[in-house]
PDB file of C-alpha atoms in Angstrom:
ATOM      1  CA  MET D   1       0.000   0.000   0.000  1.00  0.00           C
ATOM      2  CA  SER D   2       1.299   3.467  -0.887  1.00  0.00           C
ATOM      3  CA  PHE D   3       1.254   6.157   1.732  1.00  0.00           C
ATOM      4  CA  ALA D   4       3.368   9.117   0.739  1.00  0.00           C
ATOM      5  CA  MET D   5       4.708  11.017  -2.232  1.00  0.00           C
ATOM      6  CA  MET D   6       7.666  13.218  -1.384  1.00  0.00           C
ATOM      7  CA  CYS D   7       9.729  15.501  -3.593  1.00  0.00           C
ATOM      8  CA  GLN D   8      12.602  16.169  -1.230  1.00  0.00           C
ATOM      9  CA  ARG D   9      15.567  15.564  -3.541  1.00  0.00           C
ATOM     10  CA  GLU D  10      16.632  17.327  -6.717  1.00  0.00           C
ATOM     11  CA  LEU D  11      19.522  17.852  -9.082  1.00  0.00           C
ATOM     12  CA  ARG D  12      21.362  21.163  -8.933  1.00  0.00           C
ATOM     13  CA  VAL D  13      23.875  22.563 -11.419  1.00  0.00           C
ATOM     14  CA  PHE D  14      26.615  24.984 -10.383  1.00  0.00           C
ATOM     15  CA  PRO D  15      29.880  26.408 -11.750  1.00  0.00           C
ATOM     16  CA  LYS D  16      32.778  23.938 -11.865  1.00  0.00           C
ATOM     17  CA  GLY D  17      34.887  24.148  -8.717  1.00  0.00           C
ATOM     18  CA  TRP D  18      32.240  26.004  -6.689  1.00  0.00           C
ATOM     19  CA  VAL D  19      31.993  24.782  -3.093  1.00  0.00           C
ATOM     20  CA  HIS D  20      28.696  24.972  -1.221  1.00  0.00           C
ATOM     21  CA  PRO D  21      29.170  27.271   1.802  1.00  0.00           C
ATOM     22  CA  PHE D  22      29.084  25.847   5.296  1.00  0.00           C
ATOM     23  CA  ASN D  23      28.940  27.381   8.753  1.00  0.00           C
ATOM     24  CA  GLY D  24      30.375  24.805  11.091  1.00  0.00           C
ATOM     25  CA  THR D  25      29.905  21.155  11.937  1.00  0.00           C
ATOM     26  CA  TYR D  26      27.270  19.059  13.602  1.00  0.00           C
ATOM     27  CA  ILE D  27      27.968  17.324  16.900  1.00  0.00           C
ATOM     28  CA  THR D  28      28.451  14.134  14.853  1.00  0.00           C
ATOM     29  CA  GLY D  29      31.278  15.837  12.938  1.00  0.00           C
ATOM     30  CA  GLY D  30      29.399  16.285   9.673  1.00  0.00           C
ATOM     31  CA  VAL D  31      29.619  19.587   7.814  1.00  0.00           C
ATOM     32  CA  ARG D  32      26.727  21.998   8.448  1.00  0.00           C
ATOM     33  CA  HIS D  33      25.939  23.496   5.039  1.00  0.00           C
ATOM     34  CA  VAL D  34      24.195  26.821   4.597  1.00  0.00           C
ATOM     35  CA  GLY D  35      20.759  26.344   3.024  1.00  0.00           C
ATOM     36  CA  LEU D  36      20.585  27.953  -0.420  1.00  0.00           C
ATOM     37  CA  SER D  37      17.487  28.280  -2.547  1.00  0.00           C
ATOM     38  CA  GLY D  38      17.555  27.359  -6.190  1.00  0.00           C
ATOM     39  CA  ARG D  39      17.428  30.392  -8.475  1.00  0.00           C
ATOM     40  CA  ASP D  40      14.054  29.223  -9.799  1.00  0.00           C
ATOM     41  CA  ILE D  41      12.509  30.473  -6.529  1.00  0.00           C
ATOM     42  CA  LEU D  42      12.777  34.009  -7.896  1.00  0.00           C
ATOM     43  CA  GLN D  43       9.934  33.392 -10.326  1.00  0.00           C
ATOM     44  CA  TYR D  44       7.574  33.008  -7.362  1.00  0.00           C
ATOM     45  CA  VAL D  45       8.698  36.090  -5.431  1.00  0.00           C
ATOM     46  CA  GLU D  46       6.263  38.997  -5.406  1.00  0.00           C
ATOM     47  CA  PRO D  47       7.754  42.389  -6.341  1.00  0.00           C
ATOM     48  CA  GLU D  48       7.281  43.698  -2.812  1.00  0.00           C
ATOM     49  CA  ASP D  49       9.318  40.750  -1.475  1.00  0.00           C
ATOM     50  CA  GLU D  50      12.164  40.790  -4.016  1.00  0.00           C
ATOM     51  CA  ASP D  51      14.591  42.194  -1.415  1.00  0.00           C
ATOM     52  CA  ARG D  52      14.041  39.013   0.594  1.00  0.00           C
ATOM     53  CA  TYR D  53      16.567  37.079  -1.516  1.00  0.00           C
ATOM     54  CA  THR D  54      20.148  38.216  -1.999  1.00  0.00           C
ATOM     55  CA  GLU D  55      22.919  36.484  -3.924  1.00  0.00           C
ATOM     56  CA  ASP D  56      24.048  35.019  -0.583  1.00  0.00           C
ATOM     57  CA  ASP D  57      20.691  33.198  -0.304  1.00  0.00           C
ATOM     58  CA  LEU D  58      20.792  31.611  -3.766  1.00  0.00           C
ATOM     59  CA  MET D  59      22.696  28.995  -5.678  1.00  0.00           C
ATOM     60  CA  PRO D  60      25.209  30.565  -8.081  1.00  0.00           C
ATOM     61  CA  ALA D  61      24.022  31.422 -11.589  1.00  0.00           C
ATOM     62  CA  VAL D  62      25.044  29.130 -14.454  1.00  0.00           C
ATOM     63  CA  ASP D  63      23.522  31.125 -17.307  1.00  0.00           C
ATOM     64  CA  GLY D  64      25.871  31.122 -20.286  1.00  0.00           C
ATOM     65  CA  LEU D  65      28.089  28.327 -18.921  1.00  0.00           C
ATOM     66  CA  SER D  66      28.604  25.170 -20.956  1.00  0.00           C
ATOM     67  CA  GLU D  67      28.191  21.703 -19.460  1.00  0.00           C
ATOM     68  CA  GLU D  68      31.993  21.452 -19.307  1.00  0.00           C
ATOM     69  CA  GLU D  69      32.030  24.551 -17.089  1.00  0.00           C
ATOM     70  CA  THR D  70      29.491  23.148 -14.628  1.00  0.00           C
ATOM     71  CA  GLU D  71      29.110  20.327 -12.138  1.00  0.00           C
ATOM     72  CA  ILE D  72      26.088  18.592 -10.636  1.00  0.00           C
ATOM     73  CA  ALA D  73      25.062  17.238  -7.241  1.00  0.00           C
ATOM     74  CA  ALA D  74      22.015  15.835  -5.496  1.00  0.00           C
ATOM     75  CA  TYR D  75      20.399  18.235  -3.012  1.00  0.00           C
ATOM     76  CA  GLU D  76      17.819  17.885  -0.290  1.00  0.00           C
ATOM     77  CA  THR D  77      14.994  20.378  -0.516  1.00  0.00           C
ATOM     78  CA  VAL D  78      13.503  20.024   2.949  1.00  0.00           C
ATOM     79  CA  SER D  79      15.217  23.290   3.853  1.00  0.00           C
ATOM     80  CA  GLU D  80      16.287  25.825   1.249  1.00  0.00           C
ATOM     81  CA  GLY D  81      18.648  23.157  -0.038  1.00  0.00           C
ATOM     82  CA  THR D  82      21.915  21.547   0.956  1.00  0.00           C
ATOM     83  CA  PRO D  83      24.033  18.961  -0.859  1.00  0.00           C
ATOM     84  CA  ILE D  84      23.587  15.272  -0.115  1.00  0.00           C
ATOM     85  CA  SER D  85      26.227  14.134  -2.611  1.00  0.00           C
ATOM     86  CA  PRO D  86      29.636  15.230  -3.768  1.00  0.00           C
ATOM     87  CA  ALA D  87      29.949  17.139  -7.040  1.00  0.00           C
ATOM     88  CA  PHE D  88      30.187  15.224 -10.323  1.00  0.00           C
ATOM     89  CA  PRO D  89      31.018  16.380 -13.852  1.00  0.00           C
ATOM     90  CA  ASN D  90      28.006  17.535 -15.834  1.00  0.00           C
ATOM     91  CA  THR D  91      28.490  14.836 -18.464  1.00  0.00           C
ATOM     92  CA  PRO D  92      26.648  11.591 -19.255  1.00  0.00           C
ATOM     93  CA  GLU D  93      29.325   9.697 -17.322  1.00  0.00           C
ATOM     94  CA  GLY D  94      29.078  12.118 -14.397  1.00  0.00           C
ATOM     95  CA  ARG D  95      25.299  11.767 -14.299  1.00  0.00           C
ATOM     96  CA  PHE D  96      25.659   7.971 -14.216  1.00  0.00           C
ATOM     97  CA  GLU D  97      28.248   8.209 -11.413  1.00  0.00           C
ATOM     98  CA  LEU D  98      25.947  10.517  -9.423  1.00  0.00           C
ATOM     99  CA  VAL D  99      23.083   8.024  -9.683  1.00  0.00           C
ATOM    100  CA  LYS D 100      25.384   5.174  -8.589  1.00  0.00           C
ATOM    101  CA  TRP D 101      26.693   7.274  -5.696  1.00  0.00           C
ATOM    102  CA  CYS D 102      23.168   8.123  -4.514  1.00  0.00           C
ATOM    103  CA  GLU D 103      22.079   4.487  -4.766  1.00  0.00           C
ATOM    104  CA  ALA D 104      24.971   3.423  -2.528  1.00  0.00           C
ATOM    105  CA  ASN D 105      25.130   6.350  -0.113  1.00  0.00           C
ATOM    106  CA  ALA D 106      22.035   8.550   0.041  1.00  0.00           C
ATOM    107  CA  SER D 107      18.487   8.224   1.268  1.00  0.00           C
ATOM    108  CA  VAL D 108      15.503   9.580  -0.630  1.00  0.00           C
ATOM    109  CA  PHE D 109      13.981  10.994   2.549  1.00  0.00           C
ATOM    110  CA  GLY D 110      14.776  10.620   6.201  1.00  0.00           C
ATOM    111  CA  THR D 111      17.794   8.532   6.991  1.00  0.00           C
ATOM    112  CA  ASP D 112      16.767   5.024   6.041  1.00  0.00           C
ATOM    113  CA  HIS D 113      14.767   5.175   2.799  1.00  0.00           C
ATOM    114  CA  LYS D 114      17.213   3.982   0.156  1.00  0.00           C
ATOM    115  CA  ALA D 115      16.371   3.665  -3.529  1.00  0.00           C
ATOM    116  CA  ASP D 116      17.787   1.825  -6.504  1.00  0.00           C
ATOM    117  CA  GLY D 117      19.564   3.544  -9.375  1.00  0.00           C
ATOM    118  CA  GLU D 118      16.493   3.605 -11.613  1.00  0.00           C
ATOM    119  CA  THR D 119      14.517   5.429  -8.934  1.00  0.00           C
ATOM    120  CA  TRP D 120      17.343   7.903  -8.317  1.00  0.00           C
ATOM    121  CA  ALA D 121      17.607   8.573 -12.069  1.00  0.00           C
ATOM    122  CA  GLY D 122      13.871   9.303 -12.172  1.00  0.00           C
ATOM    123  CA  ILE D 123      14.092  11.676  -9.224  1.00  0.00           C
ATOM    124  CA  LEU D 124      17.182  13.558 -10.399  1.00  0.00           C
ATOM    125  CA  PHE D 125      16.792  13.508 -14.174  1.00  0.00           C
ATOM    126  CA  GLY D 126      13.117  12.815 -14.740  1.00  0.00           C
ATOM    127  CA  ASN D 127      10.037  14.604 -13.576  1.00  0.00           C
ATOM    128  CA  GLY D 128       9.282  12.421 -10.619  1.00  0.00           C
ATOM    129  CA  CYS D 129       8.902  12.246  -6.875  1.00  0.00           C
ATOM    130  CA  ALA D 130       9.692   9.427  -4.523  1.00  0.00           C
ATOM    131  CA  MET D 131       6.969   7.473  -2.830  1.00  0.00           C
ATOM    132  CA  ILE D 132       6.797   4.393  -0.675  1.00  0.00           C
ATOM    133  CA  GLU D 133       4.901   1.540  -2.239  1.00  0.00           C
ATOM    134  CA  ASP D 134       4.670  -1.812  -0.504  1.00  0.00           C
ATOM    135  CA  GLY D 135       7.630  -0.923   1.712  1.00  0.00           C
ATOM    136  CA  ARG D 136      10.019   0.142  -1.038  1.00  0.00           C
ATOM    137  CA  VAL D 137      10.883   3.498  -2.538  1.00  0.00           C
ATOM    138  CA  VAL D 138       9.735   4.017  -6.115  1.00  0.00           C
ATOM    139  CA  VAL D 139       9.521   7.020  -8.386  1.00  0.00           C
ATOM    140  CA  MET D 140       6.163   8.366  -9.461  1.00  0.00           C
ATOM    141  CA  SER D 141       5.587  11.017 -12.108  1.00  0.00           C
ATOM    142  CA  ALA D 142       5.252  14.478 -10.574  1.00  0.00           C
ATOM    143  CA  SER D 143       2.136  14.960 -12.672  1.00  0.00           C
ATOM    144  CA  PHE D 144       0.443  12.052 -10.880  1.00  0.00           C
ATOM    145  CA  THR D 145      -3.074  12.864  -9.736  1.00  0.00           C
ATOM    146  CA  GLU D 146      -5.660  10.660  -8.180  1.00  0.00           C
TER     147      GLU D 146
END
């Protein structure tokens, strides 16, 4: 039985060599990244609120950059967005390596909901969201309606 559809992971593109900012470490020793919104958020900002977002609040722009000048990573979107994977080249091989990395190392939501490579590819490169169906994580089209 299905119980939830969650879009909490996404692919983000950024300039090659860019490092996501952080502001310390967690008690467990992990890096505490600063949450950054994707630049697409600006399309939803009302004119009276446009001062709410500064360049320090947003992912860096990639307009005009070629794929060779950019990298990709998986991000959580529960907050504004922080990386859940290392950066990979923005190439077909890099995309494949990112999917393999996520399959082996990342959860789709929470800490213990792993997914196979096909599901990760659908989440990151398709138009889908993760859902739990019969105890396993699967990808469902984001246009799914019931």
